[in-house]
Short mmCIF file of C-alpha atoms and ligand atoms in Angstrom, two decimals:
data_model
loop_
_atom_site.label_atom_id
_atom_site.label_comp_id
_atom_site.label_asym_id
_atom_site.label_seq_id
_atom_site.Cartn_x
_atom_site.Cartn_y
_atom_site.Cartn_z
CA MET A 1 -21.98 84.29 20.31
CA HIS A 2 -22.44 84.76 16.54
CA ILE A 3 -20.22 81.76 15.72
CA GLU A 4 -22.11 79.67 18.27
CA ASN A 5 -25.40 80.66 16.59
CA ASP A 6 -23.99 80.01 13.11
CA LEU A 7 -22.88 76.53 14.13
CA ASN A 8 -26.19 75.63 15.72
CA LEU A 9 -27.47 73.95 12.58
CA LYS A 10 -30.60 72.54 14.21
CA ARG A 11 -31.71 75.99 15.37
CA GLN A 12 -30.94 77.46 11.94
CA ALA A 13 -32.88 74.66 10.22
CA ASP A 14 -35.90 75.20 12.52
CA LYS A 15 -35.74 78.96 11.94
CA LEU A 16 -35.68 78.64 8.14
CA GLY A 17 -38.06 75.68 8.02
CA VAL A 18 -35.62 73.49 6.03
CA SER A 19 -33.68 70.29 6.79
CA ILE A 20 -30.23 70.56 8.43
CA TRP A 21 -28.30 69.66 5.23
CA ARG A 22 -30.01 72.50 3.40
CA THR A 23 -29.06 75.24 5.91
CA PRO A 24 -26.59 77.88 4.61
CA SER A 25 -24.04 77.13 7.38
CA PHE A 26 -24.02 73.40 6.59
CA LEU A 27 -23.55 74.11 2.89
CA PHE A 28 -20.72 76.54 3.68
CA ILE A 29 -19.02 73.90 5.83
CA ILE A 30 -19.30 71.41 2.94
CA ILE A 31 -17.85 73.86 0.43
CA GLY A 32 -15.02 74.60 2.90
CA ILE A 33 -14.24 70.87 3.20
CA VAL A 34 -14.40 70.42 -0.60
CA ASN A 35 -11.99 73.35 -1.05
CA ALA A 36 -9.54 71.94 1.50
CA VAL A 37 -9.70 68.43 -0.05
CA ALA A 38 -9.33 69.89 -3.55
CA MET A 39 -6.22 71.83 -2.56
CA ALA A 40 -4.71 68.77 -0.88
CA VAL A 41 -5.45 66.54 -3.90
CA THR A 42 -4.03 69.11 -6.34
CA TYR A 43 -0.91 69.43 -4.20
CA TYR A 44 -0.54 65.63 -4.04
CA ILE A 45 -0.94 65.21 -7.81
CA SER A 46 1.52 68.00 -8.59
CA LYS A 47 4.04 66.31 -6.28
CA GLN A 48 3.52 62.80 -7.67
CA TYR A 49 3.28 63.51 -11.35
CA ASP A 50 5.34 66.09 -13.13
CA ARG A 51 3.28 65.88 -16.35
CA PRO A 52 1.13 69.02 -16.70
CA GLU A 53 -1.81 67.08 -18.28
CA PHE A 54 -2.48 65.36 -14.93
CA LEU A 55 -2.58 68.67 -13.18
CA VAL A 56 -4.93 70.15 -15.80
CA VAL A 57 -7.32 67.17 -15.49
CA ALA A 58 -7.21 67.29 -11.67
CA GLU A 59 -7.84 71.07 -11.65
CA SER A 60 -10.74 70.65 -14.10
CA VAL A 61 -12.34 67.99 -11.88
CA VAL A 62 -11.95 70.23 -8.82
CA VAL A 63 -13.41 73.26 -10.65
CA ALA A 64 -16.36 71.13 -11.89
CA CYS A 65 -17.00 69.88 -8.32
CA ILE A 66 -16.87 73.37 -6.80
CA PHE A 67 -19.08 74.72 -9.61
CA SER A 68 -21.72 71.98 -9.04
CA ILE A 69 -21.75 72.51 -5.26
CA GLY A 70 -21.90 76.30 -5.73
CA LYS A 71 -24.83 75.90 -8.10
CA TYR A 72 -26.60 73.66 -5.57
CA ILE A 73 -26.00 76.21 -2.78
CA ILE A 74 -27.39 79.07 -4.89
CA GLY A 75 -30.41 76.88 -5.70
CA GLN A 76 -31.02 76.30 -1.98
CA PHE A 77 -30.78 80.03 -1.25
CA GLU A 78 -33.21 80.78 -4.07
CA GLU A 79 -35.63 78.19 -2.68
CA ILE A 80 -35.42 79.66 0.86
CA ASP A 81 -35.89 83.14 -0.60
CA ALA A 82 -38.92 82.04 -2.65
CA LEU A 83 -40.44 80.37 0.44
CA SER A 84 -39.96 83.48 2.54
CA LYS A 85 -41.48 85.65 -0.24
CA MET A 86 -44.49 83.33 -0.41
CA LYS A 87 -45.00 83.60 3.37
CA THR A 88 -44.76 87.40 3.23
CA GLU A 89 -47.23 87.45 0.34
CA PHE A 90 -49.63 85.20 2.29
CA VAL A 91 -49.49 87.48 5.38
CA SER A 92 -50.07 90.51 3.14
CA VAL A 93 -53.13 89.00 1.40
CA ALA A 94 -54.60 87.64 4.67
CA SER A 95 -54.16 91.02 6.40
CA HIS A 96 -55.84 92.87 3.50
CA GLN A 97 -58.76 90.44 3.59
CA LEU A 98 -59.16 90.85 7.35
CA ARG A 99 -59.27 94.63 7.25
CA THR A 100 -62.73 94.99 5.68
CA PRO A 101 -64.70 92.71 8.07
CA LEU A 102 -62.85 94.21 11.04
CA SER A 103 -63.76 97.75 9.98
CA ALA A 104 -67.38 96.63 9.58
CA ILE A 105 -67.42 95.14 13.11
CA ARG A 106 -65.97 98.35 14.55
CA TRP A 107 -68.41 100.63 12.70
CA GLU A 108 -71.43 98.48 13.57
CA THR A 109 -70.55 98.21 17.26
CA GLU A 110 -69.79 101.97 17.47
CA LEU A 111 -73.13 102.66 15.79
CA MET A 112 -74.96 100.36 18.21
CA LEU A 113 -73.30 102.00 21.21
CA SER A 114 -74.16 105.51 20.06
CA LYS A 115 -77.61 105.06 18.43
CA LEU A 116 -79.07 102.26 20.54
CA ASP A 117 -77.55 103.46 23.79
CA ARG A 118 -80.87 103.87 25.56
CA GLY A 119 -82.27 100.53 24.44
CA LEU A 120 -79.28 98.55 25.75
CA ASN A 121 -78.99 97.17 29.24
CA LYS A 122 -75.68 97.23 31.15
CA LYS A 123 -74.68 93.69 30.16
CA GLN A 124 -75.43 94.25 26.47
CA ARG A 125 -73.47 97.54 26.44
CA LYS A 126 -70.50 95.80 28.09
CA SER A 127 -70.53 92.96 25.54
CA ILE A 128 -70.70 95.34 22.57
CA SER A 129 -67.89 97.48 24.04
CA THR A 130 -65.73 94.37 24.44
CA ILE A 131 -66.36 93.35 20.81
CA ASN A 132 -65.44 96.87 19.72
CA LEU A 133 -62.24 96.87 21.81
CA LEU A 134 -61.13 93.48 20.49
CA ALA A 135 -61.86 94.50 16.88
CA THR A 136 -59.81 97.69 17.43
CA ARG A 137 -56.88 95.66 18.81
CA MET A 138 -57.13 93.22 15.93
CA THR A 139 -57.15 96.10 13.42
CA ARG A 140 -53.95 97.44 15.02
CA LEU A 141 -52.30 94.02 14.67
CA VAL A 142 -53.45 93.69 11.04
CA ASN A 143 -52.11 97.18 10.26
CA ASP A 144 -48.78 96.28 11.89
CA LEU A 145 -48.58 93.07 9.85
CA LEU A 146 -49.30 95.03 6.67
CA ASP A 147 -46.53 97.51 7.53
CA VAL A 148 -44.12 94.64 8.23
CA THR A 149 -44.86 92.98 4.87
CA ARG A 150 -44.43 96.34 3.11
CA ILE A 151 -41.04 96.80 4.82
CA ASP A 152 -39.95 93.24 3.98
CA GLN A 153 -40.98 93.63 0.35
CA GLY A 154 -39.38 97.10 0.11
CA ARG A 155 -42.83 98.60 -0.60
CA LEU A 156 -43.12 100.96 2.36
CA ILE A 157 -43.75 104.34 0.73
CA LEU A 158 -43.09 107.34 2.96
CA LYS A 159 -43.99 110.94 2.23
CA LYS A 160 -41.36 113.63 2.75
CA GLU A 161 -43.29 116.48 4.35
CA LYS A 162 -42.41 119.11 6.91
CA VAL A 163 -43.68 117.86 10.25
CA ASP A 164 -43.44 119.42 13.70
CA ILE A 165 -42.50 116.69 16.19
CA ALA A 166 -43.36 118.94 19.17
CA ARG A 167 -46.95 119.07 17.97
CA ILE A 168 -47.07 115.29 17.45
CA VAL A 169 -45.73 114.73 20.98
CA THR A 170 -48.38 117.02 22.45
CA GLU A 171 -51.13 115.30 20.46
CA ILE A 172 -50.04 111.79 21.43
CA SER A 173 -49.56 112.67 25.11
CA GLY A 174 -53.16 113.94 25.06
CA GLU A 175 -54.32 110.56 23.73
CA PHE A 176 -52.46 108.75 26.52
CA LEU A 177 -53.61 111.09 29.29
CA PRO A 178 -56.36 108.79 30.64
CA LEU A 179 -53.86 105.91 30.89
CA ILE A 180 -51.21 108.13 32.47
CA LYS A 181 -53.76 109.29 35.05
CA GLU A 182 -54.96 105.76 35.69
CA LYS A 183 -51.40 104.60 36.44
CA LYS A 184 -50.74 107.83 38.38
CA MET A 185 -47.61 108.43 36.33
CA LYS A 186 -45.70 111.67 35.93
CA VAL A 187 -44.71 112.90 32.48
CA ILE A 188 -42.09 115.63 32.13
CA PHE A 189 -41.63 117.43 28.81
CA GLN A 190 -38.05 118.71 28.96
CA SER A 191 -38.16 121.05 26.00
CA VAL A 192 -41.58 120.43 24.53
CA ARG A 193 -44.00 123.14 25.51
CA LYS A 194 -47.70 122.37 25.32
CA CYS A 195 -48.76 123.46 21.83
CA LYS A 196 -52.13 124.90 22.62
CA THR A 197 -51.46 127.86 20.31
CA ASP A 198 -49.51 128.10 17.08
CA ARG A 199 -46.76 129.97 18.89
CA CYS A 200 -45.01 127.01 20.48
CA LYS A 201 -41.40 126.27 19.54
CA PRO A 202 -41.44 124.00 16.48
CA PHE A 203 -39.09 121.07 15.92
CA GLY A 204 -39.56 120.64 12.19
CA VAL A 205 -38.37 117.45 10.51
CA LEU A 206 -38.75 115.92 7.06
CA SER A 207 -40.84 112.80 7.44
CA ASP A 208 -44.20 111.16 6.86
CA GLN A 209 -46.60 112.70 9.40
CA GLU A 210 -48.84 109.63 9.87
CA LYS A 211 -45.95 107.19 10.13
CA LEU A 212 -44.02 109.48 12.49
CA LYS A 213 -47.09 109.59 14.72
CA LEU A 214 -47.02 105.80 14.76
CA VAL A 215 -43.36 105.85 15.89
CA VAL A 216 -43.93 108.37 18.72
CA GLU A 217 -47.11 106.54 19.74
CA ASN A 218 -45.24 103.24 19.94
CA LEU A 219 -42.37 104.63 22.03
CA PHE A 220 -44.79 106.49 24.32
CA SER A 221 -47.05 103.47 24.75
CA ASN A 222 -44.03 101.22 25.53
CA ALA A 223 -42.78 103.67 28.16
CA ILE A 224 -46.22 103.58 29.83
CA LYS A 225 -46.75 99.82 29.41
CA TYR A 226 -43.36 98.78 30.75
CA THR A 227 -43.30 101.16 33.72
CA GLY A 228 -45.19 100.52 36.92
CA ALA A 229 -47.69 102.77 38.69
CA TYR A 230 -46.31 106.13 39.92
CA GLY A 231 -43.54 105.83 37.30
CA LEU A 232 -41.76 108.74 35.65
CA ILE A 233 -41.51 109.44 31.92
CA GLU A 234 -39.30 112.22 30.54
CA ILE A 235 -39.51 113.42 26.95
CA ASP A 236 -36.87 115.56 25.35
CA LEU A 237 -36.43 117.23 21.95
CA SER A 238 -33.23 118.90 20.83
CA LYS A 239 -31.41 119.99 17.69
CA LYS A 240 -27.96 118.59 16.92
CA ARG A 241 -25.92 119.11 13.75
CA GLY A 242 -28.85 119.39 11.35
CA PHE A 243 -30.90 116.69 13.09
CA VAL A 244 -33.78 116.83 15.54
CA VAL A 245 -33.31 114.28 18.34
CA PHE A 246 -36.29 112.87 20.22
CA SER A 247 -35.87 110.81 23.39
CA ILE A 248 -38.20 109.23 25.86
CA ARG A 249 -36.89 107.96 29.18
CA ASP A 250 -38.76 105.82 31.70
CA ASN A 251 -37.92 104.29 35.06
CA GLY A 252 -39.66 101.03 34.25
CA VAL A 253 -38.71 97.36 34.11
CA GLY A 254 -35.90 97.80 31.53
CA ILE A 255 -34.66 95.15 29.11
CA PRO A 256 -32.36 92.27 30.19
CA LYS A 257 -28.80 92.90 28.94
CA GLU A 258 -28.49 89.56 27.12
CA GLN A 259 -31.67 90.23 25.11
CA GLN A 260 -30.88 93.79 24.08
CA VAL A 261 -29.40 92.77 20.69
CA GLN A 262 -32.82 91.50 19.64
CA VAL A 263 -34.84 94.59 20.57
CA PHE A 264 -35.41 95.76 16.99
CA SER A 265 -36.12 92.27 15.63
CA LYS A 266 -39.57 91.21 14.46
CA PHE A 267 -41.79 89.63 17.16
CA PHE A 268 -39.25 90.22 19.95
CA ARG A 269 -40.74 90.43 23.47
CA SER A 270 -38.33 90.29 26.40
CA ASP A 271 -38.67 87.55 29.03
CA ASN A 272 -39.06 89.99 31.94
CA ILE A 273 -42.26 91.56 30.58
CA VAL A 274 -44.07 88.32 29.84
CA LYS A 275 -45.02 87.98 33.51
CA TYR A 276 -46.73 91.40 33.44
CA GLN A 277 -49.07 90.05 30.73
CA THR A 278 -48.96 93.33 28.86
CA GLU A 279 -50.60 93.39 25.49
CA GLY A 280 -48.18 93.47 22.56
CA THR A 281 -46.96 91.85 19.37
CA GLY A 282 -43.26 92.68 19.27
CA LEU A 283 -43.68 94.45 15.93
CA GLY A 284 -43.76 98.10 17.03
CA LEU A 285 -40.04 98.76 17.38
CA TYR A 286 -39.20 96.86 14.18
CA ILE A 287 -41.63 99.05 12.24
CA ALA A 288 -40.55 102.24 14.07
CA LYS A 289 -36.85 101.70 13.35
CA ASN A 290 -37.55 101.02 9.68
CA ILE A 291 -39.69 104.17 9.34
CA ILE A 292 -36.99 106.32 10.97
CA GLU A 293 -34.17 104.85 8.91
CA GLN A 294 -36.14 105.15 5.68
CA SER A 295 -36.69 108.84 6.56
CA GLY A 296 -32.92 109.35 6.78
CA GLY A 297 -32.60 109.06 10.57
CA ARG A 298 -31.37 106.66 13.22
CA MET A 299 -32.96 104.94 16.23
CA TRP A 300 -31.16 103.63 19.33
CA PHE A 301 -31.72 102.88 23.01
CA HIS A 302 -30.08 102.30 26.39
CA SER A 303 -31.70 100.15 29.00
CA ARG A 304 -30.97 98.56 32.34
CA GLU A 305 -33.18 95.94 33.91
CA HIS A 306 -35.09 97.16 37.03
CA THR A 307 -33.88 100.73 36.35
CA GLY A 308 -35.43 101.89 33.09
CA SER A 309 -34.92 102.60 29.41
CA ILE A 310 -34.31 105.51 27.10
CA PHE A 311 -35.33 105.25 23.45
CA SER A 312 -34.16 107.91 20.99
CA PHE A 313 -34.32 108.72 17.31
CA SER A 314 -32.92 111.44 15.10
CA LEU A 315 -34.40 112.85 11.89
CA PRO A 316 -33.09 115.44 9.43
CA ALA A 317 -34.27 118.89 10.54
CA ALA A 318 -36.52 120.67 8.04
P1 LIG B 401 -44.63 95.24 21.94
O1 LIG B 401 -44.56 96.37 22.91
O2 LIG B 401 -45.87 95.18 21.15
O3 LIG B 401 -44.28 93.93 22.58
P2 LIG B 401 -42.36 96.50 20.61
O4 LIG B 401 -41.72 96.13 19.32
O5 LIG B 401 -42.86 97.87 20.75
O6 LIG B 401 -43.51 95.42 20.83
O7 LIG B 401 -41.32 96.20 21.77
C1 LIG B 401 -40.60 94.98 21.74
C2 LIG B 401 -40.17 94.58 23.15
O8 LIG B 401 -39.13 95.46 23.61
C3 LIG B 401 -41.26 94.66 24.19
O9 LIG B 401 -42.08 93.52 24.19
C4 LIG B 401 -40.44 94.79 25.47
O10 LIG B 401 -39.96 93.53 25.88
C5 LIG B 401 -39.24 95.63 25.01
N1 LIG B 401 -39.44 97.07 25.29
C6 LIG B 401 -39.75 98.03 24.40
N2 LIG B 401 -39.81 99.25 24.99
C7 LIG B 401 -39.55 99.04 26.29
C8 LIG B 401 -39.45 99.90 27.44
N3 LIG B 401 -39.64 101.20 27.37
N4 LIG B 401 -39.13 99.32 28.64
C9 LIG B 401 -38.89 97.99 28.74
N5 LIG B 401 -38.97 97.13 27.69
C10 LIG B 401 -39.29 97.65 26.48
#
């Protein structure tokens, strides 16, 4: 499968936005051919002429050729790298610029809904609520894009603080309660007791609290989004060899086997969920995995189409 992908020069060229003869695989094929020809020519010369000068000249020509092609290949890589850095920089700047007007739209619409509530008729209230909802969604996308550019540029800074995952799970499940009720779903907390008091069993980890919330929120929201009404979600927390392991299982649509290798890639959305028209960007799991790995943990999953999925991560226990 990998070899097939590597040899699909057209797809590689489209993906990198360069012409076919500038793709890394094409350049590697060329250097392979040059090497083979060079060896054959050297062998032929050494057979034909027994004077060492001929061999030295032939070898020098071959070395000069390989050096020039190598230099060209490195140049192409540098160009592709510079292009990709420019794109990342553009996304970063555009996202930063979009944040301020979006915040203003959200604040203004929230203010209108709360202060002018009595003066608004039903239609006006509905329109303002829609604007507010769309601005909130857009803010989420912009924040995701900013996180992705930070990850790609190696600028994602994470705090190392003691965080209780059990508390985060309880908080997030509270946020999703209206949605869970609406879809008449059942959520089982295997070993997470409701943390209404400070006496609940803690599962302390070393991580960045805000970013960890984002991870749990993403996995929870996916489990709800990709599971039908009356579905079942099970959440479990355990301690294993110095790590706290979190898992969330659902009996939803699952991920097609052939697409599972792409799950943690940027912008991936599986074919089977497109028909459900669920909202999403395909950035959540990419960001989540990077946050977990940068915090010293691991993230993995098992899924079967039409049966369900289980997403898990581990983090060093505090
Ligand atoms: P988004 O949900 O915004 O599309 P994610 O990065 O969170 O992006 O997820 C990427 C894709 O992985 C989803 O679009 C979906 O196809 C698949 N996926 C993630 N979680 C689940 C799940 N619990 N059940 C089925 N498919 C899932």
